[in-house]
GROMACS .gro file of C-alpha atoms in nm:
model
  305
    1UNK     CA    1  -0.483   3.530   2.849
    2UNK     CA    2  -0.577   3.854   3.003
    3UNK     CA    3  -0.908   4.021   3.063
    4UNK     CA    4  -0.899   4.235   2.735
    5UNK     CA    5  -0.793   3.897   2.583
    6UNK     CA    6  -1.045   3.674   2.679
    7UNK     CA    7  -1.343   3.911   2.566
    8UNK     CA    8  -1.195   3.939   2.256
    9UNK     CA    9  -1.197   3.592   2.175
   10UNK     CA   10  -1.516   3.503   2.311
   11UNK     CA   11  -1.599   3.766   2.080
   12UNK     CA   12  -1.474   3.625   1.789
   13UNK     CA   13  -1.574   3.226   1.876
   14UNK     CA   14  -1.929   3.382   1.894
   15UNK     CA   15  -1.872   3.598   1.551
   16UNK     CA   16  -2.003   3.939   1.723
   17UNK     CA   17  -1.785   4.199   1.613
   18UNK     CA   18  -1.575   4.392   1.927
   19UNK     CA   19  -1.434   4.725   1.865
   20UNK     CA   20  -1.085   4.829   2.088
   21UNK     CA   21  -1.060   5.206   2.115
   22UNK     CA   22  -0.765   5.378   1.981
   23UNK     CA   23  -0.706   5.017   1.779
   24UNK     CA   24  -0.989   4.898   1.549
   25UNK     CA   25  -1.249   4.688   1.513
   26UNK     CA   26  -1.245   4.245   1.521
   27UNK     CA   27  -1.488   4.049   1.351
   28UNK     CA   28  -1.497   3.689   1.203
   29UNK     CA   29  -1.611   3.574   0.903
   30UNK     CA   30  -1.665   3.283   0.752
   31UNK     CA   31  -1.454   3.152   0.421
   32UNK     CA   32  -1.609   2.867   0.204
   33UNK     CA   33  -1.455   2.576   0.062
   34UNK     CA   34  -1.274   2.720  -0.240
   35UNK     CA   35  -1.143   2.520  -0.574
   36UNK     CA   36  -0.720   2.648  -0.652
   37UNK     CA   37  -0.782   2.578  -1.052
   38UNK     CA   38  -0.489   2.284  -0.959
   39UNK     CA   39  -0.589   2.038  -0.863
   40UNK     CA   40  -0.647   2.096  -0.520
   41UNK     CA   41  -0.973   2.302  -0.292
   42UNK     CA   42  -0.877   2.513  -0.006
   43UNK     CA   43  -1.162   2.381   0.304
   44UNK     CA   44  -1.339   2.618   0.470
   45UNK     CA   45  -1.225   2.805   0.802
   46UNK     CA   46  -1.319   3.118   0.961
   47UNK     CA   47  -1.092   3.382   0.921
   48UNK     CA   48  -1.073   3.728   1.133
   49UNK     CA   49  -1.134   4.038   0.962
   50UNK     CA   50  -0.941   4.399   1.101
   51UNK     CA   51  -1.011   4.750   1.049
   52UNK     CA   52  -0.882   5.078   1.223
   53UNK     CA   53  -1.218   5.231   1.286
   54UNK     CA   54  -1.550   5.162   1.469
   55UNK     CA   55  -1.723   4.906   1.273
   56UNK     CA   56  -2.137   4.934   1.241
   57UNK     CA   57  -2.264   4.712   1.523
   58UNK     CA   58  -1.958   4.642   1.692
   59UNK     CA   59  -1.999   4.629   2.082
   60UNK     CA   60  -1.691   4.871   2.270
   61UNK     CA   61  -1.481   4.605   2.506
   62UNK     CA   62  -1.531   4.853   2.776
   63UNK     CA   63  -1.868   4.782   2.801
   64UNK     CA   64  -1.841   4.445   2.778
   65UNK     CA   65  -1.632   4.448   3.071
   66UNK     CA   66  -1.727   4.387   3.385
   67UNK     CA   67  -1.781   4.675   3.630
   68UNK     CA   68  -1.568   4.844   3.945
   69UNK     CA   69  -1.306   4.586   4.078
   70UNK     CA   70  -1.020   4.655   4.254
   71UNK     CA   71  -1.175   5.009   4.322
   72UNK     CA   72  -1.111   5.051   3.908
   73UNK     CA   73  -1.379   5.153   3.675
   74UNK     CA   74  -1.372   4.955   3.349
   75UNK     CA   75  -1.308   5.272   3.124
   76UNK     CA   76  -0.940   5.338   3.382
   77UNK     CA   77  -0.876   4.926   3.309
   78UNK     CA   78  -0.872   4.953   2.964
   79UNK     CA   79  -0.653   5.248   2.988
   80UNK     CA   80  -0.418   5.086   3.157
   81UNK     CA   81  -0.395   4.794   2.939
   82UNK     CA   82  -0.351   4.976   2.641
   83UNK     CA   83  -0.057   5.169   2.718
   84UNK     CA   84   0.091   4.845   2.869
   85UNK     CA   85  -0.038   4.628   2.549
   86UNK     CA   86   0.155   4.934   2.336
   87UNK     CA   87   0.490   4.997   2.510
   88UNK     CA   88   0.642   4.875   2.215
   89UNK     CA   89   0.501   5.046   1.927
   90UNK     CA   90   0.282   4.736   1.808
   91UNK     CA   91  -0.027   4.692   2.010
   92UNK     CA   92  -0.016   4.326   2.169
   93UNK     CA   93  -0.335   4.163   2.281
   94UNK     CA   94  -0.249   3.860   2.483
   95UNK     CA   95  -0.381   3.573   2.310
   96UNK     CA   96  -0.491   3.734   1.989
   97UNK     CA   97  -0.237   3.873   1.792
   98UNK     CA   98  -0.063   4.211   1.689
   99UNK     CA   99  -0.191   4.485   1.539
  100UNK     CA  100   0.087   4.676   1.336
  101UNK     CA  101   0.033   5.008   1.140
  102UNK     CA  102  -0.268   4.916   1.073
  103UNK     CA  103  -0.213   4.547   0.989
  104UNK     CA  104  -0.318   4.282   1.217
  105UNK     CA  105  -0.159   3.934   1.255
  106UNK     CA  106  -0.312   3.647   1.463
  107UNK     CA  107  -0.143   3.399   1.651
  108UNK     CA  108  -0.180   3.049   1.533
  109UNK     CA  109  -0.305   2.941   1.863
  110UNK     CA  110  -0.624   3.208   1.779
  111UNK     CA  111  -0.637   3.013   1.413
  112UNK     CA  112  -0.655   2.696   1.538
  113UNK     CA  113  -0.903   2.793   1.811
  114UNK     CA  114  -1.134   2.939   1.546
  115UNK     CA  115  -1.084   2.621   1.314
  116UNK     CA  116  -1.067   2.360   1.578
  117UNK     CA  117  -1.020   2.075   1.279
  118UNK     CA  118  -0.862   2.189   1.007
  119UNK     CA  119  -0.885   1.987   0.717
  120UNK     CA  120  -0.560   1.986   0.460
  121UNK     CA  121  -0.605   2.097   0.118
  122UNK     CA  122  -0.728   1.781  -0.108
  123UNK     CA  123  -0.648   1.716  -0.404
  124UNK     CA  124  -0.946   1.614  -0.634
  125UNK     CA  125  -0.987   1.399  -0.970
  126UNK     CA  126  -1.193   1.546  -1.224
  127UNK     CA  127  -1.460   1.294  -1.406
  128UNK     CA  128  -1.366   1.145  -1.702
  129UNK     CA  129  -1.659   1.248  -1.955
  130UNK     CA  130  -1.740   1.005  -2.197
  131UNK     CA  131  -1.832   1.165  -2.541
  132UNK     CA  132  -2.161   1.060  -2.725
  133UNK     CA  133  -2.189   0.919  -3.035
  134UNK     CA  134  -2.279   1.220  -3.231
  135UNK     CA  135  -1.951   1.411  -3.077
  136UNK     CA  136  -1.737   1.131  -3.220
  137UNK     CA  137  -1.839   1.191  -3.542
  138UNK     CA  138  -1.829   1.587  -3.525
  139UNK     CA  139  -1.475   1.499  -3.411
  140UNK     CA  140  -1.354   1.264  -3.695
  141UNK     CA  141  -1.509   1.501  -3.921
  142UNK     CA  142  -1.312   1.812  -3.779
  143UNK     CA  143  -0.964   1.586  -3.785
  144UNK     CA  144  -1.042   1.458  -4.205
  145UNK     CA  145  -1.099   1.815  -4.242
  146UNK     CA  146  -0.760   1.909  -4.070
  147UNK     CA  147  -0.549   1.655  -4.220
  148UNK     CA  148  -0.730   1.732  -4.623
  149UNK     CA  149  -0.599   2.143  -4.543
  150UNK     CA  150  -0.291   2.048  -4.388
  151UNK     CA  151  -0.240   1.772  -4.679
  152UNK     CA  152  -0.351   2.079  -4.959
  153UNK     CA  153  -0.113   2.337  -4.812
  154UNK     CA  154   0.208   2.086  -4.868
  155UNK     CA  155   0.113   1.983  -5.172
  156UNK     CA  156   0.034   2.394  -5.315
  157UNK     CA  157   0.366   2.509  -5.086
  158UNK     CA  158   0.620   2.181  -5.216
  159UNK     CA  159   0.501   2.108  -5.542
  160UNK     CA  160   0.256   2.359  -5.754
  161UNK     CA  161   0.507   2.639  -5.669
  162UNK     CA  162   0.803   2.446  -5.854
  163UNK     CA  163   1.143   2.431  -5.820
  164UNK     CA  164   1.183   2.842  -5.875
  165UNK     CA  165   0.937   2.906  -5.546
  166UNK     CA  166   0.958   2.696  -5.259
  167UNK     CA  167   1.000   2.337  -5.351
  168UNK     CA  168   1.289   2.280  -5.154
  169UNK     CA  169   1.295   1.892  -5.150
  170UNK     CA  170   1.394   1.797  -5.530
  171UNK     CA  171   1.644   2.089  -5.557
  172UNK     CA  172   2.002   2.090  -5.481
  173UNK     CA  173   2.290   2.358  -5.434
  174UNK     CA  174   2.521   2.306  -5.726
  175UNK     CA  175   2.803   2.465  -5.524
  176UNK     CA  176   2.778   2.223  -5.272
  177UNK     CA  177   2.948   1.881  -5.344
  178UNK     CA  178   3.083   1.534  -5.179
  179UNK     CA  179   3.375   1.514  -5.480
  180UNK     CA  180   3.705   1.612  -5.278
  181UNK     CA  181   3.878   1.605  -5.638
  182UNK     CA  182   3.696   1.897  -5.740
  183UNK     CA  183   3.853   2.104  -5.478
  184UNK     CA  184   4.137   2.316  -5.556
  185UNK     CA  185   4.427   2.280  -5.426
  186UNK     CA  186   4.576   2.619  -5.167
  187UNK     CA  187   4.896   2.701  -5.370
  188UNK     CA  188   4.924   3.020  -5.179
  189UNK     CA  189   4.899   3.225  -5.527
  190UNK     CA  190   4.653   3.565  -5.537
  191UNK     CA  191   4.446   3.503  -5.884
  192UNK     CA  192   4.386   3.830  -6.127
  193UNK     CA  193   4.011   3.918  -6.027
  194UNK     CA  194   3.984   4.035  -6.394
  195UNK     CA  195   4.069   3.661  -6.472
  196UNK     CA  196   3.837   3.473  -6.275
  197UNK     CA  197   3.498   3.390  -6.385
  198UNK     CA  198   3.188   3.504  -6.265
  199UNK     CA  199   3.010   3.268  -6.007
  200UNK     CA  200   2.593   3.285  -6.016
  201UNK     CA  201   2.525   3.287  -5.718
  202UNK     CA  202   2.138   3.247  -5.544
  203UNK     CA  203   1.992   3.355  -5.261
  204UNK     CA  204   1.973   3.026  -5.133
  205UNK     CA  205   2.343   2.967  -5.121
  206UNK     CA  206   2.399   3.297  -4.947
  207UNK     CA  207   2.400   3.252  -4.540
  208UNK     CA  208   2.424   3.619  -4.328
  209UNK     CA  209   2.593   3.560  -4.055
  210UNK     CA  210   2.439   3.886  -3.782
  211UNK     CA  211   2.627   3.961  -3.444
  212UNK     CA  212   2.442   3.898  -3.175
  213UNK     CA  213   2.330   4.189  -3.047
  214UNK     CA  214   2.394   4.244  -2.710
  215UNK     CA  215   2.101   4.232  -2.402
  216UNK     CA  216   1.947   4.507  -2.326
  217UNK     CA  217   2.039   4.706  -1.975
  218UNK     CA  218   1.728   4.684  -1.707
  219UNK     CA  219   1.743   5.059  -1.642
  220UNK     CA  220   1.420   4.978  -1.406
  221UNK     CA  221   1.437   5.156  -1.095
  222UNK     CA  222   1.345   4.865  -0.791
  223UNK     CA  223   1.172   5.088  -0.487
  224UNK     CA  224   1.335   4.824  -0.275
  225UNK     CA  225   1.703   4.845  -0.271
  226UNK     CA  226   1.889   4.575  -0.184
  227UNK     CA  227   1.573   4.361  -0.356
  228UNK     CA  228   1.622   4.117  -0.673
  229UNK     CA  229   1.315   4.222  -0.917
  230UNK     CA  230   1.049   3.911  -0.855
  231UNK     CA  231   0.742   3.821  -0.662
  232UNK     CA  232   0.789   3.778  -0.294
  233UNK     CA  233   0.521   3.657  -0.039
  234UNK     CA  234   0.484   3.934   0.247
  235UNK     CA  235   0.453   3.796   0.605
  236UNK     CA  236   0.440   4.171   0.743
  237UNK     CA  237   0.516   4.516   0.751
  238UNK     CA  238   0.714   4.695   1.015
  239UNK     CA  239   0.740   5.037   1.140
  240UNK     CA  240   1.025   4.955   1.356
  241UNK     CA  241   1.342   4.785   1.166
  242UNK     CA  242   1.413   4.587   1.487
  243UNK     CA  243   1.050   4.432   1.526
  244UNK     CA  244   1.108   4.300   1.154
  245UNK     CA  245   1.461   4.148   1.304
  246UNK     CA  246   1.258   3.974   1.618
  247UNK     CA  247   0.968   3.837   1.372
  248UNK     CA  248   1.234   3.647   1.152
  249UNK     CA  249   1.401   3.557   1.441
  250UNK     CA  250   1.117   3.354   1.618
  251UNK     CA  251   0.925   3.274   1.249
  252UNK     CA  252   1.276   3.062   1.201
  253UNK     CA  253   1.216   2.877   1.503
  254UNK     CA  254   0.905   2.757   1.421
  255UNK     CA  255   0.974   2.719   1.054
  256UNK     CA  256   1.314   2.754   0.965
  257UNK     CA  257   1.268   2.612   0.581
  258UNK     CA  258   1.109   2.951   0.487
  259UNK     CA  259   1.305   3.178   0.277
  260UNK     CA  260   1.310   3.518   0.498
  261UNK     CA  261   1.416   3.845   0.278
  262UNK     CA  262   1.395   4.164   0.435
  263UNK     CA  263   1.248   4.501   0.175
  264UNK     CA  264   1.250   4.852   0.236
  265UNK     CA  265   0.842   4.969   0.173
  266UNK     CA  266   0.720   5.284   0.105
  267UNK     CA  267   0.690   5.546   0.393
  268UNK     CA  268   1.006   5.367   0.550
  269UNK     CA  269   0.883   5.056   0.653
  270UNK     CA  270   1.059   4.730   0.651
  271UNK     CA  271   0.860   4.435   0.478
  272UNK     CA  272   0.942   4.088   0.529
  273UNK     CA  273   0.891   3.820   0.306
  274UNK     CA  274   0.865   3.439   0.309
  275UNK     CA  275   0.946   3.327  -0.057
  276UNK     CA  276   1.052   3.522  -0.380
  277UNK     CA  277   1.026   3.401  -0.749
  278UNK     CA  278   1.034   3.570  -1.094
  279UNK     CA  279   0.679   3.410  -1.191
  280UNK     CA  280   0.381   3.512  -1.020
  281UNK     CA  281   0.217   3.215  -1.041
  282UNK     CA  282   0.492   3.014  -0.846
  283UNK     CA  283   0.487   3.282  -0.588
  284UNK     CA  284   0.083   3.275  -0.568
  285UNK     CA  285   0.137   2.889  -0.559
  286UNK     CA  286   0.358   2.935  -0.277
  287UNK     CA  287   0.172   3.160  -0.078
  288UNK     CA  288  -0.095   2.944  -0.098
  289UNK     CA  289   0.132   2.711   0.083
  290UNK     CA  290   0.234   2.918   0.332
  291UNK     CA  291  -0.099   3.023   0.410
  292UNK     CA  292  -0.178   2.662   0.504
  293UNK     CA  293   0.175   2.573   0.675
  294UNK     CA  294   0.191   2.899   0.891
  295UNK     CA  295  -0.222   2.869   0.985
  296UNK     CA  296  -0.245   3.245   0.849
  297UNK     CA  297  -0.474   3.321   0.538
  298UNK     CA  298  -0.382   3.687   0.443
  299UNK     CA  299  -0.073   3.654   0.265
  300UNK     CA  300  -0.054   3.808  -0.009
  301UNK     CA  301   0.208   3.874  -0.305
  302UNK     CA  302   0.422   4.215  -0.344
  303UNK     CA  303   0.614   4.236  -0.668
  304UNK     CA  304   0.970   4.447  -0.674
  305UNK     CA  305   1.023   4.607  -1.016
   0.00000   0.00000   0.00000
């Protein structure tokens, strides 16, 4: 870890806020313990917080520095290390992270040092609550009260209606029958329609048969070609097509069961993601997941129309 490296973290481990120049502002802050609504709670951990600009009470690195050495004032130092840290395009701080368009990604090694024991997500069993007397009762009374309506309904709906409305259980189709012998016989002759008698017919015997209308075209327009419509997890943004290439290529090394889908973002950026589903709340699950797998905690979820 270099100079600019080391301040930073010592920075962070003592939550005092550092500000770069010409690349933002480092802080930590602290995340409590929270409950998923599944099941499961999320522990606490610090997390470190990014912005471009000069946050209120955030010491400058330079001054933290130490002073002349090497005949070098701190101020020509920095300078030095910032061109070198952005050579690239990205600005790398050795031992930190990268700080990308205005993004910043940590390495894991910084997340573990800020959460030297982290604890895994546990799952927790809610209390039985066992009802009091009085609430047994309210509930009996609620389910004779369900069944006498229900009971009243099929009684007024089968019966008082008669056979004309909707009693549908003591009536049957005349024109249906089991009696083979009263089936006539295909003789391949074309009857006089004047000649044959009427048939009453009801509306019960009558069966429309509609086509099945076919689906309707998605004429959605996705502002990520080459994207299936869904919710996909973002791992990061990219300026620089090849930088997106490089990140998948060494995120597959470390975990290679991730599903890595590359999406063209607004302002011509290339965003890379890390799972994709049609429901949001598998791909909120998921990111959840991630979060804890990969040791980073600002996921979040971009949807593609």
């Amino acid at each position: 870890m270099d100079e600019i490296g080391k301040i930073v973290f010592n920075s962070l481990a003592s939550k005092s806020p550092v500000w770069l120049p010409c690349v933002g502002t480092f802080g930590t802050e602290y995340i409590p313990a929270k409950d998923n609504g599944d099941g499961t709670i999320t522990p606490p951990h610090n997390q470190v917080r990014f912005c471009e600009g000069r946050q209120e009470g955030a010491a400058s690195v330079i001054d933290l520095m130490p002073g002349v050495m090497d005949g070098e004032s701190a101020q020509a130092r920095y300078d030095v290390w910032l061109v070198k840290a952005a050579e690239r395009g990205p600005v790398v701080i050795d031992g930190i992270g990268v700080v990308n368009n205005g993004y910043f990604t940590p390495y894991e090694s910084l997340v573990k040092a800020l959460n030297p024991a982290p604890a895994p997500s546990k799952r927790i069993r809610a209390k039985k609550k066992s009802l009091t007397p009085a609430e047994k009762g309210w509930l009996v009374f609620i389910a004779v009260c369900v069944l006498v309506l229900a009971g009243g309904w099929t009684w007024w709906h089968y019966y008082k209606a008669g056979p004309t409305g909707h009693n549908r259980w003591n009536t049957k189709n005349a024109a249906v029958t089991d009696d083979m012998d009263r089936v006539p016989e295909y003789t391949g002759a074309v009857d006089d329609p004047d000649d044959m008698p009427a048939i009453e017919v009801t509306e019960e015997d009558i069966v429309v048969a509609e086509e099945a209308s076919p689906a309707p075209v998605n004429t959605a327009v996705s502002n990520s070609p080459g994207s299936k419509p869904g919710f996909y997890v973002v791992g990061n943004v990219f300026s620089v097509p090849g930088n997106a290439d490089e990140y998948i290529e060494k995120m597959k090394k470390k975990y290679p069961d991730l599903d890595y889908q590359k999406h063209a973002y607004k302002g011509g950026r290339t965003m890379v993601s890390l799972f994709g589903s049609t429901d949001w709340n598998e791909a909120n699950r998921q990111r959840r997941r991630i979060e804890d797998l990969i040791y980073q905690y600002d996921l979040w979820v971009y949807e593609v129309k």
